[in-house]
Coordinates of C-alpha atoms and ligand atoms in Angstrom, one line a residue:
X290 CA 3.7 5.5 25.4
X291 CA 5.3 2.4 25.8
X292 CA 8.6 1.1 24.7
X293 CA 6.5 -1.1 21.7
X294 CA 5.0 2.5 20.7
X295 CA 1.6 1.5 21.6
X296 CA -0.3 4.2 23.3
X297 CA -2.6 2.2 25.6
X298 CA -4.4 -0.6 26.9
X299 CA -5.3 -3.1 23.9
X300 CA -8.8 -2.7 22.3
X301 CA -11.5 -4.9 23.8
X302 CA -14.2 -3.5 21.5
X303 CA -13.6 -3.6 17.4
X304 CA -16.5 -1.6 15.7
X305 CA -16.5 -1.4 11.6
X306 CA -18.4 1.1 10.3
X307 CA -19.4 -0.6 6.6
X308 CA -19.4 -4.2 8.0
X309 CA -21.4 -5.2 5.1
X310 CA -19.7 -3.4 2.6
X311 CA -16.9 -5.2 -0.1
X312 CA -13.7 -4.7 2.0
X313 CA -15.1 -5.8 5.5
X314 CA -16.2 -9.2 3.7
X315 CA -13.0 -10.2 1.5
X316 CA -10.2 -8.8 4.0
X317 CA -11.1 -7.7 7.5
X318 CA -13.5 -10.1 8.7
X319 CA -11.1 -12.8 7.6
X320 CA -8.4 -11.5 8.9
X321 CA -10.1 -10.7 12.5
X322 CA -10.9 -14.6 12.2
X323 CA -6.7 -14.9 11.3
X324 CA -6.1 -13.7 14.7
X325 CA -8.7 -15.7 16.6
X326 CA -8.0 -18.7 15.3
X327 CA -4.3 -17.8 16.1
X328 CA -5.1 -16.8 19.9
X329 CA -4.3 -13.3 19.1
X330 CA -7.3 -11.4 20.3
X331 CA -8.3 -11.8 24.2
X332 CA -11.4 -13.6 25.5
X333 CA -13.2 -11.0 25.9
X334 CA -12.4 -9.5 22.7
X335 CA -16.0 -8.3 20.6
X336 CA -16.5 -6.8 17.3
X337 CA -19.7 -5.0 16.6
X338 CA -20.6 -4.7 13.2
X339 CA -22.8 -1.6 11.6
X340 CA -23.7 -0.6 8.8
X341 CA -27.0 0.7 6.9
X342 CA -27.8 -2.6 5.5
X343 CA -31.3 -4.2 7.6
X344 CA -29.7 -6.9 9.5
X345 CA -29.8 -8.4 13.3
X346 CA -26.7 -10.3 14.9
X347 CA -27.9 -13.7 13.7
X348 CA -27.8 -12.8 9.8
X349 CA -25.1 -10.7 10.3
X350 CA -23.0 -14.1 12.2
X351 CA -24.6 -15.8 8.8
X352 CA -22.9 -13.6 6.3
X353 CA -19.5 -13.5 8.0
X354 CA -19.7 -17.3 7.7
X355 CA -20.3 -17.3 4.5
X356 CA -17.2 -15.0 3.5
X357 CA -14.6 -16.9 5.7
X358 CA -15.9 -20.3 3.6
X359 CA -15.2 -18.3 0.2
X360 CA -11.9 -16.5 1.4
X361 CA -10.4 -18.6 4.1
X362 CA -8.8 -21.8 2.8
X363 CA -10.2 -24.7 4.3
X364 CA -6.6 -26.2 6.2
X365 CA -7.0 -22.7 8.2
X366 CA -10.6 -22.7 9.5
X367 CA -12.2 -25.2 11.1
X368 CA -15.9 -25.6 12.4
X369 CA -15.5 -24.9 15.9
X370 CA -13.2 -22.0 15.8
X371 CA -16.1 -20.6 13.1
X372 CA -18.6 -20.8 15.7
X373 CA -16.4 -19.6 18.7
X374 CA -15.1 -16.6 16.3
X375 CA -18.8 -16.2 15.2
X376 CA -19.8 -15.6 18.8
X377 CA -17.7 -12.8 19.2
X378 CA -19.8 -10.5 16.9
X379 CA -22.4 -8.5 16.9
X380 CA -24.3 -6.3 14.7
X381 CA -26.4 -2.9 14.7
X382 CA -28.0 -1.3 11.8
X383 CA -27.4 2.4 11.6
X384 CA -27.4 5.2 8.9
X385 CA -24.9 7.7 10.2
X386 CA -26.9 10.5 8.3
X387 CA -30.4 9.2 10.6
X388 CA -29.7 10.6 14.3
X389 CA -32.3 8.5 15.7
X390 CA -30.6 4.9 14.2
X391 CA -27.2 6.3 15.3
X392 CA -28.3 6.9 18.8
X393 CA -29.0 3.5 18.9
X394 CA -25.8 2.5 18.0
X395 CA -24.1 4.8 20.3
X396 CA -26.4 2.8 23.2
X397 CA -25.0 -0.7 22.0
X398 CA -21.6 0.5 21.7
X399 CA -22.0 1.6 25.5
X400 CA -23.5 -1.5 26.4
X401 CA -20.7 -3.9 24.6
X402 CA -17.6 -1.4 25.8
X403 CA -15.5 -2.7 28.5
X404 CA -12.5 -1.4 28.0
X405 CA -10.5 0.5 24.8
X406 CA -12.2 0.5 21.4
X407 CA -10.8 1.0 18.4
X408 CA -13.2 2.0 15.4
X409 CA -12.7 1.2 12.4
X410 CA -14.3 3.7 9.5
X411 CA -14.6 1.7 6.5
X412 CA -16.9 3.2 4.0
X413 CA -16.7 6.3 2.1
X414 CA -14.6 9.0 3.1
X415 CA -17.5 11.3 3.2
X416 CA -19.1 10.0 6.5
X417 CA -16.0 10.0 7.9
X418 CA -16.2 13.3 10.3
X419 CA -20.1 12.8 10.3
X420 CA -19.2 9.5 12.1
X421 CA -16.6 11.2 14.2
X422 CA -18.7 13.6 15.6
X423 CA -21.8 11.1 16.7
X424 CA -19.2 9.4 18.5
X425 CA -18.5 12.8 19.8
X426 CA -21.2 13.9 20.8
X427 CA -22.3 10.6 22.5
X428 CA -18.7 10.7 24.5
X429 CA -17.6 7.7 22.9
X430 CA -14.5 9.2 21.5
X431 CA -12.2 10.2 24.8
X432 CA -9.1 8.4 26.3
X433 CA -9.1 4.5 25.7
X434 CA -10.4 5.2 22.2
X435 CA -8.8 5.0 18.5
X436 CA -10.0 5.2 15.0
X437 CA -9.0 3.7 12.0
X438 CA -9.6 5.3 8.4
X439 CA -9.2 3.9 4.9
X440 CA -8.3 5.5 1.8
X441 CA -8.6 7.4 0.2
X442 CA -8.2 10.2 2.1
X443 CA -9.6 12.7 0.1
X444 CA -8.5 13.8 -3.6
X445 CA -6.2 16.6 -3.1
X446 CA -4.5 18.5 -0.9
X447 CA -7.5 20.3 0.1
X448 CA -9.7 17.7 0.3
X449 CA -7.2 15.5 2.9
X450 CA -7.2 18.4 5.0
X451 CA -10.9 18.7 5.0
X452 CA -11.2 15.2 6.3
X453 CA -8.6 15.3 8.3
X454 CA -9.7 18.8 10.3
X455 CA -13.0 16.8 10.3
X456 CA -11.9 13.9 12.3
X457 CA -9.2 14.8 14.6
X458 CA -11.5 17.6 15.7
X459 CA -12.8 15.0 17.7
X460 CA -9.6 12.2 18.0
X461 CA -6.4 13.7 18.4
X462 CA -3.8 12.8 15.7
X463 CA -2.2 10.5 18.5
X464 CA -5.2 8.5 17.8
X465 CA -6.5 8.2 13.9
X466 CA -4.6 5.5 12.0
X467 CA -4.8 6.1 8.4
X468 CA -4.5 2.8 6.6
X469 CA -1.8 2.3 3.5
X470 CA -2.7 -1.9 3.7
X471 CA 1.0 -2.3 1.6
X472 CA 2.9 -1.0 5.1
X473 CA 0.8 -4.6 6.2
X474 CA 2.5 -6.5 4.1
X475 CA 4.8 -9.1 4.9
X476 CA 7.5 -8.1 1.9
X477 CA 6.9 -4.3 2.7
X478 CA 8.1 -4.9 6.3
X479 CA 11.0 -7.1 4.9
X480 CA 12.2 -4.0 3.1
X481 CA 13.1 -2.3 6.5
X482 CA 14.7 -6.2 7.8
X483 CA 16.8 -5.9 4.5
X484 CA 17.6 -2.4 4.8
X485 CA 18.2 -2.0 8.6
X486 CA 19.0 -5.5 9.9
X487 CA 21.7 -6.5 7.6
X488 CA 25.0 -4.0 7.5
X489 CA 25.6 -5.5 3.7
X490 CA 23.5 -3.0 1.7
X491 CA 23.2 0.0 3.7
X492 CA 27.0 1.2 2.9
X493 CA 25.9 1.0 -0.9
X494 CA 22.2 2.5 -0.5
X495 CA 23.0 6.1 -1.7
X496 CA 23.8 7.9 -4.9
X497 CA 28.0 7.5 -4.8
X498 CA 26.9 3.1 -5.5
X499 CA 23.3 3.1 -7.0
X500 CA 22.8 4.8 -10.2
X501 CA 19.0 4.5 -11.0
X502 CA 15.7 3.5 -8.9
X503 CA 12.6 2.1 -10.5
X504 CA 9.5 0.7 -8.7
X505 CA 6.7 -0.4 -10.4
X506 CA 3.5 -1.3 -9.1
X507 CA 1.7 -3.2 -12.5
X508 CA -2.1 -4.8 -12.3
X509 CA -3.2 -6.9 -14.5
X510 CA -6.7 -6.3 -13.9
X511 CA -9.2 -3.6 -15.4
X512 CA -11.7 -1.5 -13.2
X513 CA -13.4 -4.4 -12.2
X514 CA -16.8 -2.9 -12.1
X515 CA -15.2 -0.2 -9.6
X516 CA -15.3 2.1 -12.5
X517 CA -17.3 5.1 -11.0
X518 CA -14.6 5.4 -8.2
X519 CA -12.1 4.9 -10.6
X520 CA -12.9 7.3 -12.9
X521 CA -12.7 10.4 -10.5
X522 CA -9.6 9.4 -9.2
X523 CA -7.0 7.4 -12.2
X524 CA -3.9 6.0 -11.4
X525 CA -1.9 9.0 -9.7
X526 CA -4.8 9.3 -7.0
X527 CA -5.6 5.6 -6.4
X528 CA -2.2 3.9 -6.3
X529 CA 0.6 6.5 -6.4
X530 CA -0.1 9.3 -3.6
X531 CA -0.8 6.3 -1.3
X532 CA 1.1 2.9 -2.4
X533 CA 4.0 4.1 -4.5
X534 CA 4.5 6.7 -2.4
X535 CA 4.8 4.5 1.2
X536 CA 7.4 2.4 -0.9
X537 CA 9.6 4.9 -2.1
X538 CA 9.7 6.2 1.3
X539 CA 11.0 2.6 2.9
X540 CA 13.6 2.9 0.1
X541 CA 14.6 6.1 0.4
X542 CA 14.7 6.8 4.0
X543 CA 17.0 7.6 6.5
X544 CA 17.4 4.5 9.2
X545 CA 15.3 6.0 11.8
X546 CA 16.8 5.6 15.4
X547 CA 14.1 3.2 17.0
X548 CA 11.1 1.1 14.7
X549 CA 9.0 3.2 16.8
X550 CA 5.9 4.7 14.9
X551 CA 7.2 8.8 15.7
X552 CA 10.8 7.8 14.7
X553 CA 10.0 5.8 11.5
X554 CA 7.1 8.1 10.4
X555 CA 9.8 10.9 11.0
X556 CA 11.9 9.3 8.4
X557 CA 9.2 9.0 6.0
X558 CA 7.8 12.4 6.2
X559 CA 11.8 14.0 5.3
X560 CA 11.2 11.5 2.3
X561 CA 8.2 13.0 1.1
X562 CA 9.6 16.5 1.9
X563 CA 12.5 16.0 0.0
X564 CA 10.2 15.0 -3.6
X565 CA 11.3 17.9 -5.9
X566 CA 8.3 19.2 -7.4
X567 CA 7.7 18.4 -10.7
X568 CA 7.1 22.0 -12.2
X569 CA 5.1 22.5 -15.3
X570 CA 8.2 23.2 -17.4
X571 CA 9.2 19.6 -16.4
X572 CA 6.1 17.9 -16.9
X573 CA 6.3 16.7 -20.9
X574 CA 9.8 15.1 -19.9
X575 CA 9.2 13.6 -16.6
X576 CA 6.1 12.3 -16.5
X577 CA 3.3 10.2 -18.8
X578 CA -0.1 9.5 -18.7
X579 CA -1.7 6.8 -20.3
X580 CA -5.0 4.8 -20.8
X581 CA -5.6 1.3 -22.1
X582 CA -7.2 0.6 -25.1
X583 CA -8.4 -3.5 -26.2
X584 CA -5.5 -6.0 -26.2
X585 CA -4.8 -9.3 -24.8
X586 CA -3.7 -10.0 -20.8
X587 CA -2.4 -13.6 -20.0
X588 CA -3.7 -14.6 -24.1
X589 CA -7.2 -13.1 -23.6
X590 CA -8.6 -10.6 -24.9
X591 CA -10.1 -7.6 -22.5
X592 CA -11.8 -4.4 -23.9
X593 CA -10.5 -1.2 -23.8
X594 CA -11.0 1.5 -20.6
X595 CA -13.1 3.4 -22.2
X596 CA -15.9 0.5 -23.3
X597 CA -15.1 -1.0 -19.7
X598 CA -16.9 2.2 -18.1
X599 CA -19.5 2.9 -21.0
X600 CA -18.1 6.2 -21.8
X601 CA -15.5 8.6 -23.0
X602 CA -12.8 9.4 -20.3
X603 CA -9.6 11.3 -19.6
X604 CA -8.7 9.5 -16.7
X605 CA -5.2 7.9 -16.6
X606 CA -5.0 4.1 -15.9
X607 CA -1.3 4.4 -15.8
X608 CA 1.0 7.2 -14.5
X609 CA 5.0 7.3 -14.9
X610 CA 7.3 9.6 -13.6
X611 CA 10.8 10.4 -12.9
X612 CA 11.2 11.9 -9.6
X613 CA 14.5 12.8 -7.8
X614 CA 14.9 12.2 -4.1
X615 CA 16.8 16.2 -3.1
X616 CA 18.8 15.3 -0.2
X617 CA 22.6 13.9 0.1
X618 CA 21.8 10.8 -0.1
X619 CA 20.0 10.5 -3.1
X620 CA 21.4 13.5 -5.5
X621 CA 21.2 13.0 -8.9
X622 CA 19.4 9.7 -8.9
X623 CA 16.5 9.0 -10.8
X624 CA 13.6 6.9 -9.0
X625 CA 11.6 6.1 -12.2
X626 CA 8.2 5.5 -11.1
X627 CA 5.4 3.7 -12.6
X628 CA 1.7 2.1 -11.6
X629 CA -1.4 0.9 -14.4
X630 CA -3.9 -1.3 -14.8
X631 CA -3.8 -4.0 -18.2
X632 CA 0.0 -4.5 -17.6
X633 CA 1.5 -7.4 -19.1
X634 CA 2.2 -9.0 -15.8
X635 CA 1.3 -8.4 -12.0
X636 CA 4.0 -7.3 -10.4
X637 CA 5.3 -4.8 -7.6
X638 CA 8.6 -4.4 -7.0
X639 CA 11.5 -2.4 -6.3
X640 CA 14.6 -2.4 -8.6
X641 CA 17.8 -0.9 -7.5
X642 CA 20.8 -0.9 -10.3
X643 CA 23.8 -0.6 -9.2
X644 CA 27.0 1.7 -11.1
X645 CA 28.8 0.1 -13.5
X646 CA 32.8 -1.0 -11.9
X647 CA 34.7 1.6 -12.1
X648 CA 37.1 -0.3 -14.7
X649 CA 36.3 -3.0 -16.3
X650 CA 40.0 -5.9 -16.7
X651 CA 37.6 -8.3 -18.7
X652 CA 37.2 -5.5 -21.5
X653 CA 40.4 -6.7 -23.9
X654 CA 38.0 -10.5 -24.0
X655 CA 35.2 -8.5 -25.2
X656 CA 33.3 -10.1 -21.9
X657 CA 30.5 -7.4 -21.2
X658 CA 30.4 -6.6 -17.8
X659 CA 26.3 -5.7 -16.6
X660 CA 25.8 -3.6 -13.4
X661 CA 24.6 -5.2 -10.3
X662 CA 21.2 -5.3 -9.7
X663 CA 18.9 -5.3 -6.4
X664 CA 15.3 -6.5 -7.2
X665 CA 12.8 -6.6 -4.3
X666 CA 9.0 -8.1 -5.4
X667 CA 6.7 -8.0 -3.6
X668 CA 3.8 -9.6 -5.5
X669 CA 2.9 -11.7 -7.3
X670 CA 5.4 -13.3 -4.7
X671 CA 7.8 -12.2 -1.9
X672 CA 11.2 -12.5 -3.6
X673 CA 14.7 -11.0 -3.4
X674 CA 17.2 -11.3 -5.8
X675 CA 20.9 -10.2 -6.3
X676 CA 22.1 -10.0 -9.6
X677 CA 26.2 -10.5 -10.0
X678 CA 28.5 -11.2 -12.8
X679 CA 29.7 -15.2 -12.9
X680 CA 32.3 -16.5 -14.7
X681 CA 30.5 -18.9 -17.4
X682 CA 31.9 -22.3 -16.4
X683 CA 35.0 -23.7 -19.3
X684 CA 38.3 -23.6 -20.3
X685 CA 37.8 -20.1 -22.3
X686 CA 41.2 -19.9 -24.1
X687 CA 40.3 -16.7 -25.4
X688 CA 39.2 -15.2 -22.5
X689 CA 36.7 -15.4 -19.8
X690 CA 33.1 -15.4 -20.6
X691 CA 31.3 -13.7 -17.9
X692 CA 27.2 -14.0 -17.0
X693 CA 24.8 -12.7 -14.8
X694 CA 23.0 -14.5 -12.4
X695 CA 20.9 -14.0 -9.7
X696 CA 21.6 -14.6 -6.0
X697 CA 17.6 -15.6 -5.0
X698 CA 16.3 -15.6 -1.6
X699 CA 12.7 -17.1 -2.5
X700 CA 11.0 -16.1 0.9
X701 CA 8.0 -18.5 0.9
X702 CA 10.3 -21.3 0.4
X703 CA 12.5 -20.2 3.4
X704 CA 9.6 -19.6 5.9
X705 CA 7.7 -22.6 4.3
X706 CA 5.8 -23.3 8.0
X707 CA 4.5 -19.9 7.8
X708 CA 1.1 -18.9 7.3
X709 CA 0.7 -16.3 4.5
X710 CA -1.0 -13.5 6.5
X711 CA -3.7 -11.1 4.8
X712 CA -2.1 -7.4 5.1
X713 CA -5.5 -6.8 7.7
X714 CA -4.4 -9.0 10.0
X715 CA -0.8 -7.1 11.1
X716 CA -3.0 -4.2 11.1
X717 CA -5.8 -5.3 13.0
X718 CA -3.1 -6.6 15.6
X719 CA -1.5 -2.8 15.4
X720 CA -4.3 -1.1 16.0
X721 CA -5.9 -2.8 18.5
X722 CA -2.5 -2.6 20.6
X723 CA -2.3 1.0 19.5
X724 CA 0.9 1.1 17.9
X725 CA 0.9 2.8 15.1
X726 CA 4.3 2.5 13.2
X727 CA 2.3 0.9 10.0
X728 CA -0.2 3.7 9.4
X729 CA 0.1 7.1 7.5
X730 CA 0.3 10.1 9.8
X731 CA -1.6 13.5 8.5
X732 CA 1.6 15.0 7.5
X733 CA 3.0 12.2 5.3
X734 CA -0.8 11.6 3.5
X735 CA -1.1 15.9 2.9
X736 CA 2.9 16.3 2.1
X737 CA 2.2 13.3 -0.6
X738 CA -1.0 14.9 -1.7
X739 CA 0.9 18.0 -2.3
X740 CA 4.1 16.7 -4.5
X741 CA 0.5 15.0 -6.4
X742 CA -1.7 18.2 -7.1
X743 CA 1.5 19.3 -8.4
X744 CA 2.0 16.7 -11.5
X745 CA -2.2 17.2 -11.8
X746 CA -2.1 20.9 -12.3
X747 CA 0.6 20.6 -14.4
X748 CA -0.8 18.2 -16.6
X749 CA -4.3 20.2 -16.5
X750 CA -2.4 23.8 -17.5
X751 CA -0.1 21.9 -20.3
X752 CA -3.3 20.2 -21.4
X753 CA -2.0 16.8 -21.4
X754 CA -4.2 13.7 -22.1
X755 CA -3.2 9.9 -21.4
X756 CA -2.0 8.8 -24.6
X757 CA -3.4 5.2 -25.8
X758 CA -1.3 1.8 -24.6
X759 CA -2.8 -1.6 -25.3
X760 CA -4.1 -3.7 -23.0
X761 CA -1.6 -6.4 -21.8
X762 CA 1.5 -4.5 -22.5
X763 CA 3.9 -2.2 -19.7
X764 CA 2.1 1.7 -20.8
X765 CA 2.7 3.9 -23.9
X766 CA 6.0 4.3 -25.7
X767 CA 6.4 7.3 -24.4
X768 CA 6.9 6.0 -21.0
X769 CA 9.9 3.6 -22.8
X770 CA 11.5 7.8 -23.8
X771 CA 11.2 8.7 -20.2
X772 CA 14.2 6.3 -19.3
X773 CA 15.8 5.8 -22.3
X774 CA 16.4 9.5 -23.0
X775 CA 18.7 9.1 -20.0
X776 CA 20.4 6.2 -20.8
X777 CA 18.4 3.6 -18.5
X778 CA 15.9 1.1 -19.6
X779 CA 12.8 -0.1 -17.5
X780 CA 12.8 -3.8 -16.2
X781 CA 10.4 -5.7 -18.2
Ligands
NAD1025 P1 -18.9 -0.7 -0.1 O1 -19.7 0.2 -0.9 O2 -18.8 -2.2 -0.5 O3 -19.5 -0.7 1.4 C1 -19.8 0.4 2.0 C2 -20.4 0.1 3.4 O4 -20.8 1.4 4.0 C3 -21.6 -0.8 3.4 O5 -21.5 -1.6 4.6 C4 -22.8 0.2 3.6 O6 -23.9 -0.4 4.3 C5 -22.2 1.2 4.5 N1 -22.9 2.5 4.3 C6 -23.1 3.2 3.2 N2 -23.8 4.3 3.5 C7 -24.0 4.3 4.8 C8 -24.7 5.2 5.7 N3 -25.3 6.3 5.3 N4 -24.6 4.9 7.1 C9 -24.0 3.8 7.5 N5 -23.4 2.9 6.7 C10 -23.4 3.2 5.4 O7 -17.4 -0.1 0.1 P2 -16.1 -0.9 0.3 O8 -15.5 -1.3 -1.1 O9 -16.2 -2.0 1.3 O10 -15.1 0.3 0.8 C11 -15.2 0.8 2.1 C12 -14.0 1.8 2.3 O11 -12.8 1.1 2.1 C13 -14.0 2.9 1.3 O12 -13.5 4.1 2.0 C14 -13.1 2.5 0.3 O13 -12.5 3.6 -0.4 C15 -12.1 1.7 1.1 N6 -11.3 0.7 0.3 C16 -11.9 -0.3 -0.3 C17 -11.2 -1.2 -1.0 C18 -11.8 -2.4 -1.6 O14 -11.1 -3.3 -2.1 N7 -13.1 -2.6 -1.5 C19 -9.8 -1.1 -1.1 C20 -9.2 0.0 -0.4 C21 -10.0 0.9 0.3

């Protein structure tokens, strides 16, 4: 392995499995075109589409044009970048369940291969380890090769492990990178840059200076027609084991020694180790489950879950939960978690509030003094903000009048000149250099899964169903209790 963590020559071969499907057009075939048109990917670089759909190269070339003129804004594509980009693709339809169509694939993957390929496994989880095994079988899965997975990987514990046994029985862990796309965000990464490359916070970032932890991850959007999926898996499953989860690692970890993918995935995975286990007994006062009924987002009005899918459902839309971090650095503080759908504003972000000073000399003025605050967002922009107590300017005769106001770093005005990068394409680069610091290893996704079943089982023995929160508001009142009850309030 090299000293950049990548484990061999870059890819000169891209294959997605699913190259027709609804990720491969809105996100990775614009972001493959990112790095062209940025002189990222070598000359020789090809990506071979498949996928079950009937197509050849040419129509194949046709739609891929057509999604980088909906999703690529114009001032970042231009016509003969298209058509040198375009050139670099080619297609084969296969059905990986058909041996005869996926020989035929295995023959054009032969035929393109010059070098290392990466494969990239997006469509469901299911044909994962069929698709693993053809490539087998057809020794297109030795040295020089890599695979990519999305999620979800699986829907439990045991599930994870059955797709996971499944695939590295024929790539060896060294090789599979599970993809989390948060860990390619820009902000995401910033979180380590705060944390690790500035010697300001780190001296603070444990439980003697930071009394409470909250990070939300709020949508405003329903199921968006994605309500089949949806419905067997509710919020816990489809943002929390795999989003929430990365983030409260990059919070809560140790610094690791190198930003190397074993020392930093190391880190993580003591993180997720160190989740105490919500036990049955402390389900009804640490957790919440809700589902949205009909109310307004943004001033309009949106139905209800439950007439979104067409049919009754238990499924949770929103999960909260107050989890403790057991280790020395983190004893005794809450993280407050939470994640819906029909919040009252997009927004992920990570909220760190400081203890209150020790004494407060302003107390005899009646001037409230309001703990510091850290607030990381992510989306709907990249912002970071330090919230301190300011004198309020004048002659205050009767003594001073204090404030709070935020110290804030607005990161797309300070890297104005930079192109905002889809997640896909820092992946994409990653994985076709084979480093593999921004993916999920096996034993962070089946730990997560783990601390997960946990809160589910609970929730299933104790009977619990999502209680009812309208559309366009931050999740039942119940989730207000789980804070309050300790004396902390969620940012709103
Ligand atoms: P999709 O249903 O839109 O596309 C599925 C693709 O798989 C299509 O290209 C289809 O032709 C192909 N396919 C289906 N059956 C096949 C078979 N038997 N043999 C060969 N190919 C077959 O799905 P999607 O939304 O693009 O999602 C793909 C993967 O990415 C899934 O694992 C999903 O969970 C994951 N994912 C999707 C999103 C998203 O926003 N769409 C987000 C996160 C993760």
């Amino acid at each position: 392995m090299s000293a950049s963590g990548s484990v061999s020559r870059p890819a000169s071969l891209l294959v997605i499995f699913g190259a027709t499907g609804d990720l491969a057009g809105r996100m990775l075939l614009p972001s493959l075109y990112g790095l062209h048109r940025d002189g990222l990917l070598a000359t020789d670089f090809r990506c071979l589409g498949t996928a079950r759909s009937d197509l050849d190269t040419g129509a194949f070339r046709d739609q891929v044009r057509q999604h980088l003129e909906k999703r690529v804004p114009v001032a970042d594509r231009d016509t003969d970048s298209v058509a040198r980009f375009l050139d670099r693709l080619e297609y084969q339809a296969a059905d990986v369940a058909d041996s005869q169509s996926a020989t035929a694939l295995t023959e054009r993957i032969k035929a393109l291969r010059t070098g290392d390929v990466l494969y990239h496994l997006s469509t469901a989880p299911r044909f994962y380890a069929p698709i693993c095994a053809v490539l087998g079988a057809a020794r297109l899965a030795g040295a020089g090769t890599r695979v990519m997975l999305e999620k979800p990987i699986g829907h439990d514990l045991a599930s994870a492990v059955a797709i996971n046994d499944g695939v590295t029985a024929t790539f060896d862990e060294s090789r599979v990178f599970r993809v989390d796309h948060y860990l390619g965000k820009e902000g995401v990464q910033n979180l380590l840059a705060l944390r690790f490359g500035n010697a300001l916070f780190e001296p603070l970032w444990n439980a003697r200076h930071i009394e409470q932890v909250q990070i939300t991850v709020a949508e405003t959007i329903g199921v968006e027609g994605r309500g089949d999926y949806y419905d067997h898996s509710g919020a816990s499953r489809d943002m929390l084991q795999n989003h929430l989860l990365q983030l409260v690692c990059l919070t809560a970890m140790e610094p690791p020694s190198q930003f190397d993918p074993s020392a930093v995935r190391n880190e993580k995975l003591k993180v997720l180790r160190s989740l105490r286990p919500i036990e049955v007994a402390d389900i009804p006062n640490n957790s919440v489950a809700g589902q949205y009924t009909a109310g307004a987002v943004d001033g309009v009005a949106v139905p209800g879950y439950r007439d979104e899918l067409g049919r009754a459902s238990n499924t949770e839309t929103y999960i909260a939960l107050r989890a403790h971090v057991d280790n020395w650095r983190w004893s005794g503080v809450p993280f407050y978690l939470r994640t819906g759908k029909r919040m009252a504003r997009r927004a992920t972000e990570i909220y760190l509030q400081f203890r209150a000073v020790p004494h407060s000399i302003f107390a005899n003025s009646g001037a409230a003094v309001e703990p510091n605050a850290l607030i990381i967002s992510l989306q709907p922009e990249e912002r970071i903000e330090l919230r301190l107590m300011h004198k309020t300017p004048g002659l205050d005769r009767n003594g001073l009048k204090l404030a709070q106001v935020a110290l804030d770093l607005e990161t797309s005005d300070a890297f104005k000149q930079a192109r905002r990068r889809l997640a896909y394409e820092r992946l994409y680069l990653d994985a076709i250099e084979g480093n593999g610091t921004l993916f999920v290893r096996r034993d962070e996704t089946e730990t997560a899964w783990q601390w997960i079943d946990g809160i589910l089982d609970g929730w299933q023995k104790l009977g619990i169903s999502p209680k009812s929160y309208p559309a366009g508001t931050f999740g039942p009142s119940s989730a207000v209790a789980l804070t309050e009850r300790h004396g902390h309030s969620w940012r709103e």
